[in-house]
Coordinates of C-alpha atoms in Angstrom, one line a residue:
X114 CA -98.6 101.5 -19.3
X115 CA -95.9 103.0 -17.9
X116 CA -97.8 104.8 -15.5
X117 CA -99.3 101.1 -14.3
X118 CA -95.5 99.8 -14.3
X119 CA -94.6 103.2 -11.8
X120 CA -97.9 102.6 -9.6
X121 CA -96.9 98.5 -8.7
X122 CA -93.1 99.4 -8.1
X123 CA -94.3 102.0 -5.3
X124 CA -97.1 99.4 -3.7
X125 CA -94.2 96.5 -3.8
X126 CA -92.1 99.0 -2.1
X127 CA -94.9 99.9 0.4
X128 CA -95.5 96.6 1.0
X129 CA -91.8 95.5 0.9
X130 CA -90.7 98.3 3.6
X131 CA -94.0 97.3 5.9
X132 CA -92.9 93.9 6.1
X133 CA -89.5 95.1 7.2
X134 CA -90.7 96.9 9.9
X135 CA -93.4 94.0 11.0
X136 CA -89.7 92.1 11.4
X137 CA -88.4 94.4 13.2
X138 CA -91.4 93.8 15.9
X139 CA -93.8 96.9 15.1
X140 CA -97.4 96.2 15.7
X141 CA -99.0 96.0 12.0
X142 CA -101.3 99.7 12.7
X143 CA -98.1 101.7 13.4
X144 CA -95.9 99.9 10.3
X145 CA -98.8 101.1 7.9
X146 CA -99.4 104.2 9.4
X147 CA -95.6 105.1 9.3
X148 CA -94.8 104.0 5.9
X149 CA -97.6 105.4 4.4
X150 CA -97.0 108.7 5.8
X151 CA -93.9 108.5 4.6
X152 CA -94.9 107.8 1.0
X153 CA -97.5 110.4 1.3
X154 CA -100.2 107.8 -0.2
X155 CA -103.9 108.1 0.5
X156 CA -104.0 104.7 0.5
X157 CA -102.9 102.0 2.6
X158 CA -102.4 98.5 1.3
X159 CA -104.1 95.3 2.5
X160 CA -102.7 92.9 4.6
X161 CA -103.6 90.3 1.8
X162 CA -101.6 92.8 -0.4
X163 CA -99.0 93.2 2.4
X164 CA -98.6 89.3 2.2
X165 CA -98.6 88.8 -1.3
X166 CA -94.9 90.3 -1.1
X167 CA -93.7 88.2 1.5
X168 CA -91.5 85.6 0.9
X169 CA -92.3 82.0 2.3
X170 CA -90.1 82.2 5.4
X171 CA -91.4 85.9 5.8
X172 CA -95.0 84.8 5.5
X173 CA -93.7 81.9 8.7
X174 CA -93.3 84.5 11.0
X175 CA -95.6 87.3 9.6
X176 CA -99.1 84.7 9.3
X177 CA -100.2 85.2 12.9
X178 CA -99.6 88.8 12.5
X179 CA -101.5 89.5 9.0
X180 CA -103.8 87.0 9.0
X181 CA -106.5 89.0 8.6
X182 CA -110.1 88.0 10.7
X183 CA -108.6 85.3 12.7
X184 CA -112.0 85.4 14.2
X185 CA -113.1 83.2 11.1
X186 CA -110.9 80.1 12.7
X187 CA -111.0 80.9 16.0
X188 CA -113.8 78.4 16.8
X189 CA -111.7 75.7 14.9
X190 CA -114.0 75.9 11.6
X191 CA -114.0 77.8 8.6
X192 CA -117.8 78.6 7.4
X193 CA -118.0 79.5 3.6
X194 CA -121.7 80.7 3.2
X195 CA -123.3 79.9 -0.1
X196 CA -126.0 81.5 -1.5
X197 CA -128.7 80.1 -4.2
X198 CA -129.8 82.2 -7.4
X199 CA -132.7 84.1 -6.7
X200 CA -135.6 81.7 -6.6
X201 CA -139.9 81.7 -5.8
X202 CA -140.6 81.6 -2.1
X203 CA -143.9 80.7 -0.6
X204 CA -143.2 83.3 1.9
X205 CA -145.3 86.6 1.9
X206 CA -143.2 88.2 4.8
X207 CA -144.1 92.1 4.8
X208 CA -140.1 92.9 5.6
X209 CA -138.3 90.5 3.5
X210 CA -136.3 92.6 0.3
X211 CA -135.0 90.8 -2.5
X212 CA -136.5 88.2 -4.4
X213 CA -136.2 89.6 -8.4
X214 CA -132.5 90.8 -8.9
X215 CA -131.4 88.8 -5.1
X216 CA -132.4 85.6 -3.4
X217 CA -135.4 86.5 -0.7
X218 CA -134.4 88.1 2.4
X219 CA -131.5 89.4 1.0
X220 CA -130.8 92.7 -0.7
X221 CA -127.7 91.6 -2.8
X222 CA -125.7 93.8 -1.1
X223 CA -124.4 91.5 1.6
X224 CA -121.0 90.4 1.5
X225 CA -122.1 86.5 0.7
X226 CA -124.6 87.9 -1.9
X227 CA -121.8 89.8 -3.5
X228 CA -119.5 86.8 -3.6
X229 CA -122.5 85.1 -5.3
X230 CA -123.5 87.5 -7.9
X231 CA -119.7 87.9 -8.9
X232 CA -119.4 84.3 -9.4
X233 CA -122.9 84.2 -11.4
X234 CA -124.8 81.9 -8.5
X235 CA -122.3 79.1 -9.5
X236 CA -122.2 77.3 -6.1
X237 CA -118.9 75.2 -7.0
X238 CA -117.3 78.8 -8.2
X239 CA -118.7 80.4 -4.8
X240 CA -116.9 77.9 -2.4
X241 CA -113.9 77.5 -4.7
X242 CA -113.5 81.3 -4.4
X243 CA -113.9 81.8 -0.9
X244 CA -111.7 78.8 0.1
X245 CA -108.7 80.7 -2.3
X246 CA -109.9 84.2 -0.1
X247 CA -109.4 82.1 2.8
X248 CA -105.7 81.0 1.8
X249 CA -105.0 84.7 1.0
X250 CA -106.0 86.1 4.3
X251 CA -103.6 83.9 6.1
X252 CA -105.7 80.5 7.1
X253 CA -104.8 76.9 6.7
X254 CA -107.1 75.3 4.4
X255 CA -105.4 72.6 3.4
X256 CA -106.5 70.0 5.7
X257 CA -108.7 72.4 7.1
X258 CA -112.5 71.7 8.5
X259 CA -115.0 73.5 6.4
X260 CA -118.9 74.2 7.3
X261 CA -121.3 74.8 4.4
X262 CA -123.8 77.3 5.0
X263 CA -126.6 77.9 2.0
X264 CA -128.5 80.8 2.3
X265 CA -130.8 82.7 0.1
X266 CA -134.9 82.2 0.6
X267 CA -136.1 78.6 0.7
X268 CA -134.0 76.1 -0.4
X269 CA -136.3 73.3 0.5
X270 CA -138.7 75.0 -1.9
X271 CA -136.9 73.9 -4.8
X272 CA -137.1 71.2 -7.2
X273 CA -135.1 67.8 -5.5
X274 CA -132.6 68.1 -9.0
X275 CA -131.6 71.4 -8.5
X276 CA -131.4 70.9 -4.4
X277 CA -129.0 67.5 -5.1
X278 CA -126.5 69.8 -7.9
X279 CA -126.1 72.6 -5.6
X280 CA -124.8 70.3 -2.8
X281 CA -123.2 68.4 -5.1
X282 CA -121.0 71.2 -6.7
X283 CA -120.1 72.6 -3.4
X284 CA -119.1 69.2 -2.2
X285 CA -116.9 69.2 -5.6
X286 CA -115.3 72.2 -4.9
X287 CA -114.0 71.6 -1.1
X288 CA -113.1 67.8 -2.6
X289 CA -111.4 69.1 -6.0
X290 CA -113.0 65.8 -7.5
X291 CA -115.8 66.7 -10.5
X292 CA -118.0 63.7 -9.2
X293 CA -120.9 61.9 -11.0
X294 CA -124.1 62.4 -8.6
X295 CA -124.5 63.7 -5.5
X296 CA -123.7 60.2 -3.3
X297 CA -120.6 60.0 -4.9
X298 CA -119.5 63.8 -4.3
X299 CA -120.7 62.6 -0.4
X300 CA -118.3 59.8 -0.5
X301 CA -115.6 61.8 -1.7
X302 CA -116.1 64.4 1.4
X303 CA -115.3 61.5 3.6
X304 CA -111.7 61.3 3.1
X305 CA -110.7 64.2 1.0
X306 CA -108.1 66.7 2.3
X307 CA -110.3 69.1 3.4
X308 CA -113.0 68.1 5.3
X309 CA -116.1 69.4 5.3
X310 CA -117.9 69.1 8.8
X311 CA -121.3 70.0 8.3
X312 CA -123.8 71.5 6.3
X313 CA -126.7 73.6 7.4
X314 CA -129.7 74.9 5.6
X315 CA -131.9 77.4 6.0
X316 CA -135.3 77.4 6.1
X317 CA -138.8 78.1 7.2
X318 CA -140.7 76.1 10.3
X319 CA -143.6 75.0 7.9
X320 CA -140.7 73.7 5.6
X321 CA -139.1 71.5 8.5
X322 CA -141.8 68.7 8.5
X323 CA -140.6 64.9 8.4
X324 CA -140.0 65.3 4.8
X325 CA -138.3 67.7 4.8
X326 CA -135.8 67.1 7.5
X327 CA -135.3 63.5 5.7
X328 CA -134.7 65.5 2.5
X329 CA -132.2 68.0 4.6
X330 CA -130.6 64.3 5.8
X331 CA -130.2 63.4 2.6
X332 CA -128.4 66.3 1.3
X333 CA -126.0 65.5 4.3
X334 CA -127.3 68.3 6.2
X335 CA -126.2 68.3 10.1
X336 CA -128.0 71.6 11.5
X337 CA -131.1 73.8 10.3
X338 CA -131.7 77.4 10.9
X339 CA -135.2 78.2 11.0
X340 CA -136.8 81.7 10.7
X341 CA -139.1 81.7 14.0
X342 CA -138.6 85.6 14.4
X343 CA -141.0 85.9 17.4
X344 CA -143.4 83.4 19.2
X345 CA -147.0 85.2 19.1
X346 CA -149.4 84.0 16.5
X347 CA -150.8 87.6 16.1
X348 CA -147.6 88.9 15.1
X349 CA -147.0 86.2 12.4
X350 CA -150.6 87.2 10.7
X351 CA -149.2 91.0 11.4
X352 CA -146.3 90.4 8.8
X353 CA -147.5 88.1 6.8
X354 CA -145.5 85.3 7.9
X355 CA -147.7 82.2 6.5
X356 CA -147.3 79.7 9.3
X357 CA -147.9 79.3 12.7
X358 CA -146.5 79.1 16.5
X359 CA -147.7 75.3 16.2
X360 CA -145.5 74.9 13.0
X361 CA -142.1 75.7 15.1
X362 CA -143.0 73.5 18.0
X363 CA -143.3 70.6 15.2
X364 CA -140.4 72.1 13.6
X365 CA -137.9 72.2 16.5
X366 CA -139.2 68.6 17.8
X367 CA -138.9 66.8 14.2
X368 CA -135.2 68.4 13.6
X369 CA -134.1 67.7 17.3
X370 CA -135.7 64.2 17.3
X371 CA -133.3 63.3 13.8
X372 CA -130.1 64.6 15.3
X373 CA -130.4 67.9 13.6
X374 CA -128.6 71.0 15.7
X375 CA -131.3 74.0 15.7
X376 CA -130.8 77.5 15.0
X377 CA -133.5 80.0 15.9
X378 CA -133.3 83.8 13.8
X379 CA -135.3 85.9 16.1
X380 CA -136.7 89.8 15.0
X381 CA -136.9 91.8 17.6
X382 CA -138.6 95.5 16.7
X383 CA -141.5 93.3 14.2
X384 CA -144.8 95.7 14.3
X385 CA -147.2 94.6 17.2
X386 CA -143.5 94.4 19.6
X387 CA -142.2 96.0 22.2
X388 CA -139.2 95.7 24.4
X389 CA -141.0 94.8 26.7
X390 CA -142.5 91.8 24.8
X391 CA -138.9 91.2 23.0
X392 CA -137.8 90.6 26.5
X393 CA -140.4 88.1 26.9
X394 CA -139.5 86.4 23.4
X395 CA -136.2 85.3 24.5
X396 CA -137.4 84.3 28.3
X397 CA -139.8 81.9 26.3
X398 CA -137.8 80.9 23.2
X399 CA -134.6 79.8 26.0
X400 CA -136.9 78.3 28.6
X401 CA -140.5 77.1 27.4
X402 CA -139.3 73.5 26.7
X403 CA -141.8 73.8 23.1
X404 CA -138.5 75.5 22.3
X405 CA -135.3 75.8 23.4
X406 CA -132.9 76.1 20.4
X407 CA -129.3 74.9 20.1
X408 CA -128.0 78.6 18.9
X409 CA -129.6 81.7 17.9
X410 CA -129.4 84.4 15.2
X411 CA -131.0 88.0 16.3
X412 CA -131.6 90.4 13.1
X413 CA -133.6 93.5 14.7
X414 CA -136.4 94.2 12.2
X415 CA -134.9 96.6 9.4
X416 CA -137.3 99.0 7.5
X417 CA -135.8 98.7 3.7
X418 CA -137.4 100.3 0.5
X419 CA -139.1 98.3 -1.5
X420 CA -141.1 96.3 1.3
X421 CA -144.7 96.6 2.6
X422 CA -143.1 97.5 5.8
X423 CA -141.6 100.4 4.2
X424 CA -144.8 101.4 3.0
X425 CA -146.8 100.9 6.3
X426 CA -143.8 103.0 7.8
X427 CA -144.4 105.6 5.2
X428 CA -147.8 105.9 6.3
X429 CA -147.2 105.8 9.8
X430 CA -148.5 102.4 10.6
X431 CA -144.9 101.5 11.8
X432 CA -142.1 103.1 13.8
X433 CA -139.2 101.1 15.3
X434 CA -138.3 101.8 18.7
X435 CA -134.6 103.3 19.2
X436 CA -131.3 101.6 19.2
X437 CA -130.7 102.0 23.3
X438 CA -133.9 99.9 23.5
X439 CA -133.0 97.5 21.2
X440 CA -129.5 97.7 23.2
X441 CA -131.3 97.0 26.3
X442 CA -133.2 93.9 24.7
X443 CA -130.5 92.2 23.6
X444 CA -128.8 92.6 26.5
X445 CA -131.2 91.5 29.0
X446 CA -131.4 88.2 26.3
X447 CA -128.0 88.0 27.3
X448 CA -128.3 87.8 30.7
X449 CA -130.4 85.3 31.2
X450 CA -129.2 83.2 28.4
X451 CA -128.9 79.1 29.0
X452 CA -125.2 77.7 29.0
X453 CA -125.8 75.6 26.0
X454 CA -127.3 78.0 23.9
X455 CA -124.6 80.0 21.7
X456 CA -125.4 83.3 20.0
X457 CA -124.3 83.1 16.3
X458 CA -124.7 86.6 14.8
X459 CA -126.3 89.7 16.0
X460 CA -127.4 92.0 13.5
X461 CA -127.4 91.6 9.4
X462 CA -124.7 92.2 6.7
X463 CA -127.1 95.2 5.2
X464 CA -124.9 98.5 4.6
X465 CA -126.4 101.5 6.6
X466 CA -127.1 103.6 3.2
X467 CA -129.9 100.7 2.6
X468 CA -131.9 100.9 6.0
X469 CA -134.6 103.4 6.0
X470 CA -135.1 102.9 9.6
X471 CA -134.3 100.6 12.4
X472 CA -130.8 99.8 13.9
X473 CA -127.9 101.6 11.3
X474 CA -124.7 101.1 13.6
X475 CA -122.6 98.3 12.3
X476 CA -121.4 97.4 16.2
X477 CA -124.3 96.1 17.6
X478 CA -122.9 93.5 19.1
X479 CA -119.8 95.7 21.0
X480 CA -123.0 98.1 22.2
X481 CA -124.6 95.3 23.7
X482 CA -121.4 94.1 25.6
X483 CA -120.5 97.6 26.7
X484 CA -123.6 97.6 28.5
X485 CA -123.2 94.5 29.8
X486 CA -119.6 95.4 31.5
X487 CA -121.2 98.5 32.4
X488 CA -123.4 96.7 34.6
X489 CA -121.1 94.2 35.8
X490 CA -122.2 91.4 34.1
X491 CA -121.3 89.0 31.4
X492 CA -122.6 87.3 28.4
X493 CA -122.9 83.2 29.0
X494 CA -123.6 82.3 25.6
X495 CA -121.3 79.5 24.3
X496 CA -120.0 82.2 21.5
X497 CA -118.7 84.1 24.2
X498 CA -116.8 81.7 26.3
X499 CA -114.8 79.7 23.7
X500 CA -111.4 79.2 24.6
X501 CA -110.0 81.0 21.2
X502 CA -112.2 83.7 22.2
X503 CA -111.6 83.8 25.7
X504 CA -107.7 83.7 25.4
X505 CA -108.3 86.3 22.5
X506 CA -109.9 88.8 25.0
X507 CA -106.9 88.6 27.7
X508 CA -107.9 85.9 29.7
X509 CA -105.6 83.6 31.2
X510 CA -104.3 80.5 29.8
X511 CA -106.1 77.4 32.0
X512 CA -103.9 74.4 32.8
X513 CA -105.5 70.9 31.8
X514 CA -106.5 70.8 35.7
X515 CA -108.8 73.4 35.3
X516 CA -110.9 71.9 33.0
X517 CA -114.0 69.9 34.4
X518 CA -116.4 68.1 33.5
X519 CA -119.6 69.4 33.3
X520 CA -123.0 67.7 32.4
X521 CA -126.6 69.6 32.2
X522 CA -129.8 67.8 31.6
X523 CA -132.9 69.5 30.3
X524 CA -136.6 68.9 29.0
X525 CA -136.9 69.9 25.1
X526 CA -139.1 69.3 22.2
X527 CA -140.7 66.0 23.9
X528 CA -137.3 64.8 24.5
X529 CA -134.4 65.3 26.7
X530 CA -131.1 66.9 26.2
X531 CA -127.8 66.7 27.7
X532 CA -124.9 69.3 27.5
X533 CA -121.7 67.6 27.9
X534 CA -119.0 70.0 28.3
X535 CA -115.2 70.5 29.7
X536 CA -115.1 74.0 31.0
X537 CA -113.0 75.9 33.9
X538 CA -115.3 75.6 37.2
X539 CA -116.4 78.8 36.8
X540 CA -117.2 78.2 33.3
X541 CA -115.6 81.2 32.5
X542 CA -114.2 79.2 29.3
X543 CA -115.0 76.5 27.5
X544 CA -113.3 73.8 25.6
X545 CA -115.5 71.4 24.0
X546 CA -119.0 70.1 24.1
X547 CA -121.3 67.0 22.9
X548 CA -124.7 67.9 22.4
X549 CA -126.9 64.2 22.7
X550 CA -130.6 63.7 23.1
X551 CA -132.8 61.0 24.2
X552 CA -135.4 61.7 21.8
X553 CA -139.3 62.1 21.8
X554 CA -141.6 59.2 21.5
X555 CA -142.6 60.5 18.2
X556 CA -139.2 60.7 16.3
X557 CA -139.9 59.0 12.8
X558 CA -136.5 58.4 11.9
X559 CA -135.9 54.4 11.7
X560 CA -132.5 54.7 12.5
X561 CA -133.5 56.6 16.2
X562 CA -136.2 54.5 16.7
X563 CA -136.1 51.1 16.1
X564 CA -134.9 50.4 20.0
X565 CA -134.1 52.6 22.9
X566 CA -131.6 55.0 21.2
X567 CA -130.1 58.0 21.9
X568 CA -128.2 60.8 19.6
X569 CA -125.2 63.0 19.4
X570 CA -125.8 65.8 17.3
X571 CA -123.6 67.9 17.9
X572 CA -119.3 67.6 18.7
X573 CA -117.2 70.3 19.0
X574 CA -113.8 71.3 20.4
X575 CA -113.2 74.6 20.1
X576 CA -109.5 76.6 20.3
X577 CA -108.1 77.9 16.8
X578 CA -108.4 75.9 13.7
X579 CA -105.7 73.1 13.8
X580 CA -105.7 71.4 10.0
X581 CA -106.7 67.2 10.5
X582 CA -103.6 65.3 11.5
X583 CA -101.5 68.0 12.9
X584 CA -100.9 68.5 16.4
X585 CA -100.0 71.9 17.5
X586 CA -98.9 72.2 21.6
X587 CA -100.8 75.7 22.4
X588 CA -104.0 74.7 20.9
X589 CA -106.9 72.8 22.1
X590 CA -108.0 70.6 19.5
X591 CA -107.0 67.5 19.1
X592 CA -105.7 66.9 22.5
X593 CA -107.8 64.0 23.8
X594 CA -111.0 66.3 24.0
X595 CA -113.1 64.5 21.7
X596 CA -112.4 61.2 23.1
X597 CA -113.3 62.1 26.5
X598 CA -116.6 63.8 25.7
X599 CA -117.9 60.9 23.2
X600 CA -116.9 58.3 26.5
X601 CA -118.5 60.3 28.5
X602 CA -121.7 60.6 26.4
X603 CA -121.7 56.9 26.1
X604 CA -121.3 56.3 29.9
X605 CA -124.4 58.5 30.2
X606 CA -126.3 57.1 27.6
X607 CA -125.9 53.4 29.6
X608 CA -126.5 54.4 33.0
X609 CA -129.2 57.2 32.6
X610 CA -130.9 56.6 29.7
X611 CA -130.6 52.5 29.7
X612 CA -130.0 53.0 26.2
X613 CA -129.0 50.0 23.7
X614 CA -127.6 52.2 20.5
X615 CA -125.5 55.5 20.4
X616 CA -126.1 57.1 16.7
X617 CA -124.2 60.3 15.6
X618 CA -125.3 62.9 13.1
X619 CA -122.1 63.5 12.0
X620 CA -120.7 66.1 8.9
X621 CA -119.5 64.0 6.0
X622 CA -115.7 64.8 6.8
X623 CA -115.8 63.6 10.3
X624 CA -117.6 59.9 9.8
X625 CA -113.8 58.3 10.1
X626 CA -113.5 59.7 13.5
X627 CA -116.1 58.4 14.8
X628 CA -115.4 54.2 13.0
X629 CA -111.8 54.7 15.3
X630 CA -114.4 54.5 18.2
X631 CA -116.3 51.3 16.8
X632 CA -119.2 53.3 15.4
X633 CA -120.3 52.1 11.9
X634 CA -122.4 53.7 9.5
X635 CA -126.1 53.0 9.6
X636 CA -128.0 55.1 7.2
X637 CA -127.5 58.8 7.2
X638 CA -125.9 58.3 10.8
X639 CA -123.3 56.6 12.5
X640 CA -123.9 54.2 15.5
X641 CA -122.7 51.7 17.9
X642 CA -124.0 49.3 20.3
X643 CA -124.0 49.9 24.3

């Protein structure tokens, strides 16, 4: 006991003597590094711990300082990732771990997976926990936007009552309202102080048929990832994959078609690949119009134990080629990447003491734009040209003059899409964006086809995280960004597409924005006349 008692004074004094020098205008590396020292401790505290000590005008001018990731806000969004108990998947994949003791396709050693298991699977105890993380490391959550991310094999495989509770718990837990069924809990997301902004699910192409996106609509769903992982038939009867090239066509057409945003997860390294043919993967996943995916995931294929790849590997049936050739892949994806496409995540949360073989550094991402520099050139992806980001990395401030317009048309999924953006000229940086879509002649939604519509499906102004109602004069949201893309959007919805109806998929927290504009709701959507 008194040992314990001895152990807390010393880390309040750490802590208490850190924060005096962070006053005093040292960077937050060289205060830990010389207090420590000092102390002779072979640890050094947190900066959650650091700001646990700080008292509430200290914590003022400390937050920008020790918040710790300010990457998670730096798009304007918080994302809290939930993940389902492990459940039966119809999927047969030949690399995919988990599946017993962890949800398929993951190894329970990811960081979401760990959040999960700690909190038993409970999805209203997962979000709840990682909203009070949040709050610890130093972000405003408190009329905050949150995005829901549920992750763990096929959710769309499950019964429709278990599908309907897990939304409906989350939705509880951002709300703080226990509601009574999973329309009310959708209501309640509509005005509650933190506003939840979209949901996406994951899932496989042969699970994104109409009924399924309806379902995913439902649900209140805004964006799907799908597992494409490569575009050649032979490879998908290779691993084991269960569906087919044709399945992801429908897939990607279907989603786009009911206002869903798309995310592709592509594998490079799968057996039957090469770089070669990677290479050729993104060319045809950016640029056949069959495709062409809002935002992309790339996981290189990982060799774990416990898969039939590790056993085809053991036998010499498999051999990933080497990290400066998936380097080079990725890169060259890179290069020739579309403006409106934005690259997510590179590279899985799996710890290195896990992968057999396949790519085991944890900075795939920085190798990839180290190359790029090297050579002189630059990523275009929309990840990489946010404002926040932008700013972040040293580039200059732009003045309200140097943002322009933008506008790019393209041929997609039987439909056609326009990126509406405000960007500097040299579109170096990038404010905001609407994402809207004339759709195919084949969308089944009644809503989007009932008379010559067109759809937003996706809004965003991007810039750090500025909580809903506040105005802050060095950021970017909430400056008049939104209001000029959706005219704008509506302007080109009269004039080129001699549309009659505007309809929004919008997240459940973000519906009152658009009735301020005249839209009203009309089913899962929102819409207005032209």
């Amino acid at each position: 006991m008194i040992i314990a008692e001895r152990e807390a004074d010393l880390e309040k004094e750490v802590c208490r003597e850190i924060i005096r020098l962070l006053l005093e205008g040292r960077r937050i590396e060289e205060a830990k590094r010389l207090v420590c020292s000092r102390y002779g401790l072979k640890f050094v505290p947190s900066n959650v711990k650091i700001m646990s000590y700080a008292s509430s005008s200290e914590k003022e001018k400390l937050v920008h300082v020790l918040r710790k990731k300010s990457s998670r806000s730096l798009s304007g969004i918080l994302v809290v990732a939930v993940m389902t108990p492990p459940l039966p998947c119809p999927g047969e994949c030949i690399y995919c771990p988990g599946g017993v003791s962890s949800p398929k396709s993951y190894t329970g050693h990811e960081p979401a997976t760990l959040r999960a298991t700690e909190n038993y699977y409970d999805p209203f105890l997962q979000v709840k926990s990682r909203l009070e993380q949040f709050k610890r490391m130093g972000h405003k959550v408190e009329g905050g936007k949150v995005k829901l991310v549920i992750m763990g094999g096929t959710f769309l495989a499950s019964s429709e009552a278990f599908q309907d509770f897990f939304v409906k718990r989350c939705l509880d837990a951002i709300t703080g309202v226990t509601s009574s069924s999973l329309d009310e809990a959708k209501e309640l997301a509509e005005k509650s102080k933190i506003r939840n902004v979209g949901i996406t699910i994951e899932t496989r192409p042969d699970y994104c048929k109409e009924h399924h996106v309806d379902r995913m609509l439902q649900l209140g769903a805004t964006k799907v990832e799908l597992g494409v992982q490569t575009v050649y038939d032979e490879i998908y009867s290779l691993i084991r994959r269960g569906h087919s090239v044709d399945d992801v066509v429908e897939a990607f057409r279907v989603a786009k078609d009911a206002g869903l945003k798309v995310t592709a997860h592509i594998m490079p390294n799968l057996p039957g690949s090469t770089p070669e043919r990677d290479i050729e993967i993104f060319r045809t996943i950016f640029y056949d119009p069959r495709f062409k995916p809002d935002s992309l995931k790339i996981y290189p294929c990982l060799v774990l134990e416990g898969t039939k790849l590790y056993d085809m590997y053991k036998r010499g049936e498999y051999e990933p080629y080497p990290l400066e050739n998936v380097v080079e892949v990725i890169a060259q994806a890179k290069k020739m990447i579309p403006y409106w496409v934005r690259i997510q995540r590179i590279q899985r949360d799996i710890p290195a003491r896990l992968i057999v073989a396949g790519v085991k550094k944890s900075n795939l991402r920085e190798l990839v734009l180290k190359k790029l520099e090297s050579e002189g050139s630059n990523c275009r992806c929309i990840r990489c040209r946010e404002i926040g980001r932008y700013m972040r990395k040293g580039g200059t401030p732009p003045s309200p003059d140097e943002i322009k317009l933008h506008v790019e048309k393209y041929n997609a999924s039987e439909g056609e899409d326009y990126f509406i953006s405000y960007e500097t000229e040299d579109r170096r940086a990038l404010v905001g964006f609407i994402r809207m879509r004339a759709p195919s002649e084949k969308a089944h939604r009644p809503e989007v086809s009932e008379k010559c519509s067109v759809i937003i499906r996706e809004l965003r102004v991007y810039g750090p995280l500025v909580p809903v109602g506040e105005h802050l004069e060095d950021a970017w949201q909430h400056k008049g960004y939104g209001e000029r893309l959706l005219a704008d959007a509506e302007r080109i919805a009269r004039e080129e597409c001699d549309a009659k109806k505007i309809l929004v998929l919008s997240g459940l927290g973000v519906k009152e924005y658009y009735y301020k504009y005249g839209y009203e709701k009309d089913g899962v959507y929102v819409s207005k006349g032209l």
